[in-house]
Amino acid sequence: MTVTGGKRMQKLSATTVPTPRTVYAARRAQLMRHLGKDGVALIPAAPEVLRNGDSHYPYRPDSDFYYLTGFAEPEAVAALVPGRRGGEYIVFCRPRDPSKEIWTGRRVGPAGVVQHYGADAAYDIARLDELLPELLKNRQRIFFSVGRRAEFDTRVTAWVNGLRAKARAGVHAPREFVDIEHCLHEQRLFKGKHEIATLRRAAQVSALAHVAAMRLCRPGMMEYELEAVFLHYFRRHNCVPSYNPIVGGGANACILHYNENNMPLSDGDLVLIDAGAEAEYYAGDITRTFPVNGRFSAAQREVYQVVLDAQYAAIAKVRPGNHWQDPHDAAVRVLTRGLIELGLLRGKPAQLIKSGAFRTFYMHRTGHWLGMDVHDAGAYKDGDEWRLLRPGMALTVEPGLYISAHIKGVPKRYWDIGIRIEDDVLVTREGCEVMTAEVPKEAAEIEALMAHGR
């Protein structure tokens, strides 16, 4: 088994390479083969969301919609109709409107969707209820994300009921609603060459920010000051956060999804940072834990080494033919033995694992799929069995230990030590590639980097 990574960090350009139109066309063709000649797929864009008053959150397209279209505007619906003579790929979108574009930005418009995004035909979104039912005529199945958006579910039902009312005129309405996520998310699980390149870029930008944060960290800083380092590096390289950054100092590191990021960083504490850049809608996801003052205490180093050994053991299990569960099981074995050695658990490792005793200190899974969503699409099981890892899958590996002062029987020297170490890993034919290996994680390497930064 081969694990690759650890390349020297390189300066990145602030630009990204757009995904070629041919890539989106290939994705649509693959999905349409699954739909069959009697199926039709409907994929709506994500709606805009108000933040407050008349101010919206920054728009982020729906991952499924963008994966198939490359089109990043709201108020749109894509239809895939295999075998249709007038074109298989139809888009409904906002029309060009010079007066509105002055206020809210440029629109591509239907003609632009055909010209620039490869649609066979495109129409004003205002004509959706008028024209969409024509695409459903005499089709057996409609594939869409059933139950995700109630308003869209209602419209699909109305279109089908309208066709049923025309049965005496010889119109056949679809008889099946099929959740598109099963087939589409399985497709998204396996990353193509351009997706892998984009994931590597997200990983590298994320890595640059983590290294900078280690170098800049000082006792007395605020958590939000370290968060600002990430926001600076992400935007500097044309990225945005792929999720709300977690910057937890001291006891805050024991809160898994802490993101208030408003407390001071104290001398002698650790700080856990879970933050990743999103590049061209693909997520990076790195966690590192390091001493605020640049030097691990003896107790911190003991716990840190247990987590690091668990991560190495888990990564070693990321290879084709192993099950999804294998890295988690490997991490749990190492963590449980380590907890026994630290005096935090008593008993035999096998019995403690069977009883779940380790969950007092390690209560989450060891990873998740990674891609357009930070917790990306794809099933973790085939039926009742954990699925096999295969080349092209991307995942995180992130064991941790969270030793809250509130847990009974914990020696004071371990109070409020929260540690997680997370990397982004790609399954390859030979084994795996650690895409985020540019961020130090050996305790001595972290201390050396932080000393140099001072």
PDB file of N, CA, C and O in Angstrom, residues 78-108:
ATOM      1  N   ALA A  78     -33.094  22.678 -14.374  1.00  0.00           N
ATOM      2  CA  ALA A  78     -32.551  21.913 -15.498  1.00  0.00           C
ATOM      3  C   ALA A  78     -33.378  20.652 -15.678  1.00  0.00           C
ATOM      4  O   ALA A  78     -33.760  19.998 -14.702  1.00  0.00           O
ATOM      5  N   ALA A  79     -33.666  20.309 -16.932  1.00  0.00           N
ATOM      6  CA  ALA A  79     -34.400  19.079 -17.258  1.00  0.00           C
ATOM      7  C   ALA A  79     -33.550  18.236 -18.192  1.00  0.00           C
ATOM      8  O   ALA A  79     -33.006  18.745 -19.187  1.00  0.00           O
ATOM      9  N   LEU A  80     -33.423  16.956 -17.871  1.00  0.00           N
ATOM     10  CA  LEU A  80     -32.727  15.999 -18.731  1.00  0.00           C
ATOM     11  C   LEU A  80     -33.759  15.016 -19.250  1.00  0.00           C
ATOM     12  O   LEU A  80     -34.410  14.309 -18.471  1.00  0.00           O
ATOM     13  N   VAL A  81     -33.902  14.980 -20.567  1.00  0.00           N
ATOM     14  CA  VAL A  81     -34.949  14.177 -21.202  1.00  0.00           C
ATOM     15  C   VAL A  81     -34.293  13.286 -22.258  1.00  0.00           C
ATOM     16  O   VAL A  81     -34.165  13.674 -23.424  1.00  0.00           O
ATOM     17  N   PRO A  82     -33.849  12.089 -21.868  1.00  0.00           N
ATOM     18  CA  PRO A  82     -33.128  11.221 -22.802  1.00  0.00           C
ATOM     19  C   PRO A  82     -33.930  10.923 -24.068  1.00  0.00           C
ATOM     20  O   PRO A  82     -35.128  10.611 -24.014  1.00  0.00           O
ATOM     21  N   GLY A  83     -33.271  11.049 -25.210  1.00  0.00           N
ATOM     22  CA  GLY A  83     -33.884  10.697 -26.483  1.00  0.00           C
ATOM     23  C   GLY A  83     -34.825  11.727 -27.063  1.00  0.00           C
ATOM     24  O   GLY A  83     -35.399  11.504 -28.135  1.00  0.00           O
ATOM     25  N   ARG A  84     -35.012  12.848 -26.425  1.00  0.00           N
ATOM     26  CA  ARG A  84     -35.940  13.863 -26.933  1.00  0.00           C
ATOM     27  C   ARG A  84     -35.407  14.466 -28.232  1.00  0.00           C
ATOM     28  O   ARG A  84     -34.268  14.912 -28.301  1.00  0.00           O
ATOM     29  N   ARG A  85     -36.226  14.511 -29.263  1.00  0.00           N
ATOM     30  CA  ARG A  85     -35.787  14.981 -30.572  1.00  0.00           C
ATOM     31  C   ARG A  85     -35.370  16.449 -30.568  1.00  0.00           C
ATOM     32  O   ARG A  85     -34.426  16.843 -31.245  1.00  0.00           O
ATOM     33  N   GLY A  86     -36.058  17.264 -29.799  1.00  0.00           N
ATOM     34  CA  GLY A  86     -35.736  18.691 -29.774  1.00  0.00           C
ATOM     35  C   GLY A  86     -34.601  19.053 -28.842  1.00  0.00           C
ATOM     36  O   GLY A  86     -34.357  20.230 -28.601  1.00  0.00           O
ATOM     37  N   GLY A  87     -33.895  18.060 -28.312  1.00  0.00           N
ATOM     38  CA  GLY A  87     -32.794  18.300 -27.385  1.00  0.00           C
ATOM     39  C   GLY A  87     -33.050  17.652 -26.043  1.00  0.00           C
ATOM     40  O   GLY A  87     -34.168  17.677 -25.525  1.00  0.00           O
ATOM     41  N   GLU A  88     -32.016  17.068 -25.477  1.00  0.00           N
ATOM     42  CA  GLU A  88     -32.150  16.321 -24.231  1.00  0.00           C
ATOM     43  C   GLU A  88     -31.906  17.178 -22.992  1.00  0.00           C
ATOM     44  O   GLU A  88     -32.311  16.801 -21.894  1.00  0.00           O
ATOM     45  N   TYR A  89     -31.232  18.306 -23.149  1.00  0.00           N
ATOM     46  CA  TYR A  89     -30.836  19.128 -22.001  1.00  0.00           C
ATOM     47  C   TYR A  89     -31.487  20.495 -22.136  1.00  0.00           C
ATOM     48  O   TYR A  89     -31.130  21.291 -23.008  1.00  0.00           O
ATOM     49  N   ILE A  90     -32.464  20.766 -21.279  1.00  0.00           N
ATOM     50  CA  ILE A  90     -33.245  21.996 -21.346  1.00  0.00           C
ATOM     51  C   ILE A  90     -33.113  22.730 -20.015  1.00  0.00           C
ATOM     52  O   ILE A  90     -33.163  22.120 -18.941  1.00  0.00           O
ATOM     53  N   VAL A  91     -32.944  24.047 -20.086  1.00  0.00           N
ATOM     54  CA  VAL A  91     -32.797  24.875 -18.887  1.00  0.00           C
ATOM     55  C   VAL A  91     -33.827  25.987 -18.897  1.00  0.00           C
ATOM     56  O   VAL A  91     -34.069  26.629 -19.928  1.00  0.00           O
ATOM     57  N   PHE A  92     -34.435  26.213 -17.746  1.00  0.00           N
ATOM     58  CA  PHE A  92     -35.291  27.372 -17.511  1.00  0.00           C
ATOM     59  C   PHE A  92     -34.524  28.304 -16.567  1.00  0.00           C
ATOM     60  O   PHE A  92     -34.022  27.857 -15.532  1.00  0.00           O
ATOM     61  N   CYS A  93     -34.407  29.571 -16.925  1.00  0.00           N
ATOM     62  CA  CYS A  93     -33.604  30.493 -16.131  1.00  0.00           C
ATOM     63  C   CYS A  93     -34.152  31.912 -16.224  1.00  0.00           C
ATOM     64  O   CYS A  93     -35.099  32.183 -16.979  1.00  0.00           O
ATOM     65  N   ARG A  94     -33.558  32.814 -15.476  1.00  0.00           N
ATOM     66  CA  ARG A  94     -33.981  34.212 -15.503  1.00  0.00           C
ATOM     67  C   ARG A  94     -33.623  34.835 -16.847  1.00  0.00           C
ATOM     68  O   ARG A  94     -32.545  34.577 -17.398  1.00  0.00           O
ATOM     69  N   PRO A  95     -34.470  35.677 -17.379  1.00  0.00           N
ATOM     70  CA  PRO A  95     -34.141  36.372 -18.627  1.00  0.00           C
ATOM     71  C   PRO A  95     -33.174  37.516 -18.380  1.00  0.00           C
ATOM     72  O   PRO A  95     -33.007  37.971 -17.238  1.00  0.00           O
ATOM     73  N   ARG A  96     -32.518  37.969 -19.417  1.00  0.00           N
ATOM     74  CA  ARG A  96     -31.736  39.187 -19.316  1.00  0.00           C
ATOM     75  C   ARG A  96     -32.672  40.347 -18.970  1.00  0.00           C
ATOM     76  O   ARG A  96     -33.793  40.426 -19.456  1.00  0.00           O
ATOM     77  N   ASP A  97     -32.199  41.254 -18.118  1.00  0.00           N
ATOM     78  CA  ASP A  97     -32.996  42.411 -17.717  1.00  0.00           C
ATOM     79  C   ASP A  97     -32.026  43.528 -17.338  1.00  0.00           C
ATOM     80  O   ASP A  97     -31.544  43.591 -16.195  1.00  0.00           O
ATOM     81  N   PRO A  98     -31.702  44.416 -18.299  1.00  0.00           N
ATOM     82  CA  PRO A  98     -30.702  45.461 -18.046  1.00  0.00           C
ATOM     83  C   PRO A  98     -30.987  46.298 -16.812  1.00  0.00           C
ATOM     84  O   PRO A  98     -30.061  46.657 -16.072  1.00  0.00           O
ATOM     85  N   SER A  99     -32.264  46.601 -16.540  1.00  0.00           N
ATOM     86  CA  SER A  99     -32.572  47.437 -15.376  1.00  0.00           C
ATOM     87  C   SER A  99     -32.263  46.715 -14.065  1.00  0.00           C
ATOM     88  O   SER A  99     -31.728  47.303 -13.121  1.00  0.00           O
ATOM     89  N   LYS A 100     -32.582  45.416 -13.987  1.00  0.00           N
ATOM     90  CA  LYS A 100     -32.287  44.656 -12.775  1.00  0.00           C
ATOM     91  C   LYS A 100     -30.794  44.340 -12.652  1.00  0.00           C
ATOM     92  O   LYS A 100     -30.250  44.266 -11.545  1.00  0.00           O
ATOM     93  N   GLU A 101     -30.147  44.152 -13.790  1.00  0.00           N
ATOM     94  CA  GLU A 101     -28.724  43.823 -13.754  1.00  0.00           C
ATOM     95  C   GLU A 101     -27.888  44.974 -13.232  1.00  0.00           C
ATOM     96  O   GLU A 101     -26.783  44.763 -12.700  1.00  0.00           O
ATOM     97  N   ILE A 102     -28.381  46.207 -13.354  1.00  0.00           N
ATOM     98  CA  ILE A 102     -27.685  47.347 -12.774  1.00  0.00           C
ATOM     99  C   ILE A 102     -27.593  47.199 -11.254  1.00  0.00           C
ATOM    100  O   ILE A 102     -26.580  47.537 -10.632  1.00  0.00           O
ATOM    101  N   TRP A 103     -28.651  46.633 -10.655  1.00  0.00           N
ATOM    102  CA  TRP A 103     -28.714  46.518  -9.200  1.00  0.00           C
ATOM    103  C   TRP A 103     -28.123  45.223  -8.677  1.00  0.00           C
ATOM    104  O   TRP A 103     -27.450  45.221  -7.635  1.00  0.00           O
ATOM    105  N   THR A 104     -28.370  44.121  -9.340  1.00  0.00           N
ATOM    106  CA  THR A 104     -28.034  42.812  -8.750  1.00  0.00           C
ATOM    107  C   THR A 104     -27.025  41.999  -9.554  1.00  0.00           C
ATOM    108  O   THR A 104     -26.740  40.853  -9.204  1.00  0.00           O
ATOM    109  N   GLY A 105     -26.482  42.568 -10.625  1.00  0.00           N
ATOM    110  CA  GLY A 105     -25.437  41.865 -11.358  1.00  0.00           C
ATOM    111  C   GLY A 105     -25.914  41.243 -12.652  1.00  0.00           C
ATOM    112  O   GLY A 105     -27.103  41.142 -12.934  1.00  0.00           O
ATOM    113  N   ARG A 106     -24.937  40.811 -13.434  1.00  0.00           N
ATOM    114  CA  ARG A 106     -25.216  40.279 -14.768  1.00  0.00           C
ATOM    115  C   ARG A 106     -25.977  38.964 -14.712  1.00  0.00           C
ATOM    116  O   ARG A 106     -25.809  38.159 -13.801  1.00  0.00           O
ATOM    117  N   ARG A 107     -26.811  38.759 -15.722  1.00  0.00           N
ATOM    118  CA  ARG A 107     -27.516  37.490 -15.919  1.00  0.00           C
ATOM    119  C   ARG A 107     -27.105  36.919 -17.268  1.00  0.00           C
ATOM    120  O   ARG A 107     -26.880  37.669 -18.229  1.00  0.00           O
ATOM    121  N   VAL A 108     -27.048  35.613 -17.330  1.00  0.00           N
ATOM    122  CA  VAL A 108     -26.689  34.967 -18.593  1.00  0.00           C
ATOM    123  C   VAL A 108     -27.863  34.975 -19.562  1.00  0.00           C
ATOM    124  O   VAL A 108     -27.706  35.225 -20.762  1.00  0.00           O
TER     125      VAL A 108
END
